[in-house]
């Protein structure tokens, strides 16, 4: 069987009208009304305020044509409220320049590679969540993927995971990760540069800590040590930088991305965001207008239901992890048994506990907020204070779930970290 990579057709360059490798939804009055109602309810519920019919209609109308996944079924749209059960969603970041700002180069300056591939898992009871990153240079087996024009593409035994988007679109990336992890992934989203910029701007910027100066001529990122609030183009370039941090490799870039995502989660979950209807609306618009979603996800109602499931999860129970890999010629490969153990834990819906470091690209923030110690509860019973056994009794703690191998790097959304920068003279 040949492993020759077969590129997909460029097709139309207008992302707003054509869903490449996807099935286009038919537009009619009923769909428009349903989206309007779902959008209105979602914004009111999540923010606590109504931003008006015009705004919510704008969010619903901005939903783009969706992508059909191979194992997807068209079930009923969930009612507004936390989604029932667990969630597996693949989030893919494309480096395509199609439809993007001219600052990133002409439409045909690059292919359509998934430079970022992340799996979001929400537990059945909505008590914990994980975001697992796959390095772009990781060699994987790519299964046979459907060709939207008819037939299918041949399977390949070993290719880098970031070629799957070029080879067969978002549906092919999902099939590849399903084969790799053994998980069923019913939801997927593809985001481009504009989406990252819009989300960071929607929340008014994302605070990031820099431990040592970042200098990267490739992305134009130059940041001194200290805290910086980044949004729009600056936030995007911070996420894209590789040469200006750690050892200049993609694995340390993932560490930096996890730092940013942790801060973004804290920002979104803050009272300043959730109580501001303008920010909530801007976030909803950023998602629907700048992402290509699977059929199963292409509904404001579904998006709101998943967001609500995440809303009350403790920050320390939101784990960002990078799959364990080792070097191989031209890239990296999965390290066993740590790799399989990670996804067996996810499949079993177990909370994940990290035992390794945050990675070579980041370090602990020395100025991180310190949680106050719990205040003892006063009692009016003098015998309770006099009983030494009352103070020495063991405190019951919740089991940490599965403790991952030290080869799995990452952090929780509650961890404050700083980027280890790299100057030009060290590159």
Coordinates of C-alpha atoms in Angstrom, one line a residue, residues 22-264:
X22 CA -18.0 19.3 4.1
X23 CA -21.7 18.9 3.4
X24 CA -23.4 22.2 3.0
X25 CA -26.6 22.8 5.0
X26 CA -29.7 23.9 3.1
X27 CA -30.9 27.3 4.1
X28 CA -34.6 27.9 4.8
X29 CA -36.8 30.0 7.0
X30 CA -37.3 27.3 9.7
X31 CA -33.5 26.9 10.2
X32 CA -33.1 30.7 10.4
X33 CA -35.9 31.0 13.0
X34 CA -34.5 28.0 15.0
X35 CA -31.0 29.5 15.1
X36 CA -32.4 32.9 16.1
X37 CA -34.3 31.4 19.1
X38 CA -31.3 29.2 20.1
X39 CA -29.0 32.1 19.9
X40 CA -31.2 34.4 22.0
X41 CA -31.7 31.8 24.7
X42 CA -28.0 30.9 24.8
X43 CA -26.8 34.4 25.3
X44 CA -29.4 35.2 27.9
X45 CA -28.6 32.0 29.9
X46 CA -24.8 32.2 29.8
X47 CA -24.5 36.0 30.4
X48 CA -27.6 36.6 32.6
X49 CA -28.6 39.5 30.4
X50 CA -30.2 39.9 27.0
X51 CA -28.1 41.8 24.5
X52 CA -31.1 42.2 22.2
X53 CA -32.7 40.4 19.3
X54 CA -30.5 42.0 16.7
X55 CA -27.3 40.8 18.4
X56 CA -28.5 37.3 19.0
X57 CA -29.7 37.0 15.5
X58 CA -26.3 38.1 14.3
X59 CA -24.6 35.4 16.3
X60 CA -27.0 32.7 14.9
X61 CA -26.7 33.9 11.3
X62 CA -22.9 33.9 11.5
X63 CA -22.8 30.1 11.8
X64 CA -20.8 28.8 8.9
X65 CA -21.6 25.7 6.7
X66 CA -20.6 22.6 8.6
X67 CA -18.4 19.5 8.0
X68 CA -19.9 16.0 8.1
X69 CA -17.9 13.5 10.2
X70 CA -17.9 9.9 9.1
X71 CA -19.3 8.4 12.4
X72 CA -21.7 11.3 13.0
X73 CA -25.4 10.8 13.4
X74 CA -28.0 13.6 13.1
X75 CA -29.7 13.5 16.5
X76 CA -32.0 16.0 18.0
X77 CA -30.6 19.4 19.0
X78 CA -30.2 19.5 22.8
X79 CA -32.3 21.9 24.8
X80 CA -30.6 24.9 26.5
X81 CA -28.8 23.6 29.5
X82 CA -25.6 21.5 30.2
X83 CA -25.2 18.8 27.6
X84 CA -26.1 15.3 28.8
X85 CA -23.1 13.1 29.5
X86 CA -19.5 13.5 28.4
X87 CA -18.0 15.2 25.4
X88 CA -15.1 14.5 23.1
X89 CA -14.3 17.3 20.7
X90 CA -11.4 17.7 18.4
X91 CA -10.1 21.3 17.9
X92 CA -7.9 21.8 14.9
X93 CA -5.9 25.0 14.2
X94 CA -5.2 25.5 10.5
X95 CA -2.3 27.5 9.1
X96 CA -4.2 28.1 5.8
X97 CA -4.0 31.7 4.6
X98 CA -7.2 31.4 2.6
X99 CA -9.6 34.2 3.6
X100 CA -7.1 35.6 6.1
X101 CA -5.6 39.1 6.5
X102 CA -3.0 39.9 3.8
X103 CA -0.4 40.3 6.6
X104 CA -0.1 36.5 6.7
X105 CA 0.7 36.2 3.0
X106 CA -1.3 35.3 -0.2
X107 CA -4.0 32.6 -0.2
X108 CA -1.7 30.1 -1.9
X109 CA 1.4 30.8 0.2
X110 CA 1.0 27.7 2.3
X111 CA -1.0 24.4 2.2
X112 CA -3.7 23.6 4.7
X113 CA -1.9 22.0 7.6
X114 CA -3.3 21.4 11.1
X115 CA -0.5 22.9 13.1
X116 CA -2.5 22.6 16.2
X117 CA -4.5 19.4 17.1
X118 CA -6.2 19.2 20.5
X119 CA -8.7 16.9 22.0
X120 CA -11.2 18.3 24.5
X121 CA -12.7 15.8 26.9
X122 CA -15.4 16.6 29.4
X123 CA -16.3 13.9 32.0
X124 CA -19.7 12.3 32.1
X125 CA -20.5 14.1 35.4
X126 CA -19.0 17.4 34.3
X127 CA -16.6 17.4 37.2
X128 CA -13.4 17.6 35.2
X129 CA -12.1 18.3 31.8
X130 CA -8.9 17.8 29.8
X131 CA -7.3 19.3 26.7
X132 CA -4.8 17.0 25.2
X133 CA -2.3 18.3 22.5
X134 CA -0.7 16.3 19.7
X135 CA 2.6 17.6 18.3
X136 CA 2.3 18.6 14.6
X137 CA 5.4 16.5 13.8
X138 CA 4.1 13.3 15.4
X139 CA 4.1 10.3 13.0
X140 CA 0.8 8.5 12.9
X141 CA -1.1 6.0 10.8
X142 CA -3.8 7.7 8.7
X143 CA -6.9 5.5 8.0
X144 CA -8.8 5.6 4.7
X145 CA -10.6 8.9 4.6
X146 CA -13.7 9.8 2.5
X147 CA -13.2 11.9 -0.6
X148 CA -15.9 14.6 -0.7
X149 CA -16.0 14.2 -4.5
X150 CA -16.7 10.5 -4.2
X151 CA -14.9 7.4 -3.1
X152 CA -12.1 7.5 -0.5
X153 CA -8.4 8.2 -0.1
X154 CA -6.1 5.3 0.7
X155 CA -4.8 4.6 4.2
X156 CA -1.2 5.4 5.0
X157 CA 1.0 3.7 7.6
X158 CA 3.1 6.6 8.7
X159 CA 2.7 10.3 8.1
X160 CA 2.9 13.4 10.3
X161 CA -0.4 14.2 11.9
X162 CA -0.4 17.8 10.5
X163 CA -0.9 16.5 7.0
X164 CA -4.3 15.0 7.7
X165 CA -6.1 18.3 7.1
X166 CA -4.5 18.6 3.7
X167 CA -5.1 15.0 2.9
X168 CA -8.8 14.7 3.7
X169 CA -10.1 17.7 5.6
X170 CA -11.4 18.0 9.1
X171 CA -13.2 14.6 8.9
X172 CA -9.9 12.9 8.1
X173 CA -8.1 14.5 11.1
X174 CA -11.0 13.2 13.3
X175 CA -10.7 9.7 11.9
X176 CA -7.0 9.7 12.4
X177 CA -7.2 10.7 16.1
X178 CA -10.0 8.2 16.7
X179 CA -7.8 5.4 15.3
X180 CA -4.8 6.7 17.3
X181 CA -6.6 7.0 20.7
X182 CA -9.4 4.5 20.4
X183 CA -11.9 7.2 21.3
X184 CA -15.1 8.2 19.6
X185 CA -15.1 11.9 18.7
X186 CA -18.5 13.2 17.6
X187 CA -17.7 16.9 17.7
X188 CA -15.0 18.8 15.8
X189 CA -14.0 22.4 15.0
X190 CA -11.4 24.0 12.7
X191 CA -10.2 27.5 13.6
X192 CA -7.9 29.7 11.5
X193 CA -5.8 32.8 12.5
X194 CA -8.8 35.1 12.5
X195 CA -10.7 33.0 15.1
X196 CA -7.8 33.1 17.6
X197 CA -7.5 36.9 17.1
X198 CA -11.3 37.4 17.6
X199 CA -11.5 35.3 20.8
X200 CA -8.6 37.0 22.5
X201 CA -10.1 40.4 21.6
X202 CA -13.6 39.4 22.7
X203 CA -12.5 39.0 26.3
X204 CA -10.5 42.2 26.3
X205 CA -7.1 40.6 26.1
X206 CA -5.4 37.6 27.7
X207 CA -2.8 38.1 30.5
X208 CA 0.5 36.2 29.9
X209 CA 3.6 36.1 32.0
X210 CA 7.1 36.2 30.4
X211 CA 10.0 35.0 32.6
X212 CA 12.8 35.9 30.2
X213 CA 12.8 38.0 27.1
X214 CA 11.2 36.6 23.9
X215 CA 12.8 37.6 20.6
X216 CA 11.3 36.1 17.4
X217 CA 11.9 37.7 14.0
X218 CA 9.7 35.1 12.2
X219 CA 6.5 36.2 14.0
X220 CA 7.7 39.7 15.0
X221 CA 7.2 38.8 18.7
X222 CA 9.5 40.8 21.1
X223 CA 8.4 40.8 24.8
X224 CA 10.3 41.8 27.9
X225 CA 10.0 39.9 31.2
X226 CA 6.8 40.7 33.1
X227 CA 3.1 40.5 32.5
X228 CA 1.5 41.4 29.1
X229 CA -2.1 41.5 28.1
X230 CA -2.3 40.3 24.6
X231 CA -5.2 40.4 22.1
X232 CA -5.8 40.3 18.4
X233 CA -2.7 40.0 16.2
X234 CA -0.3 40.1 19.2
X235 CA -2.0 37.2 20.9
X236 CA -1.9 35.2 17.7
X237 CA 1.8 35.8 17.1
X238 CA 2.5 34.9 20.8
X239 CA 0.8 31.5 20.1
X240 CA 2.7 31.0 16.8
X241 CA 6.1 31.9 18.1
X242 CA 8.6 29.0 18.3
X243 CA 12.0 30.4 17.7
X244 CA 11.7 32.9 20.5
X245 CA 11.1 30.5 23.4
X246 CA 12.4 27.4 25.1
X247 CA 14.6 25.3 22.8
X248 CA 12.9 26.7 19.6
X249 CA 11.0 23.4 19.0
X250 CA 7.3 22.6 18.5
X251 CA 7.1 20.8 21.9
X252 CA 8.0 24.0 23.8
X253 CA 5.6 25.9 21.7
X254 CA 2.8 23.7 22.9
X255 CA 3.9 24.5 26.5
X256 CA 3.5 28.2 25.6
X257 CA 0.1 27.5 24.1
X258 CA -1.0 25.7 27.2
X259 CA 0.0 28.7 29.3
X260 CA -2.1 31.0 27.1
X261 CA -5.1 28.7 27.1
X262 CA -5.0 28.4 30.9
X263 CA -5.1 32.1 31.2
X264 CA -7.8 32.3 28.6

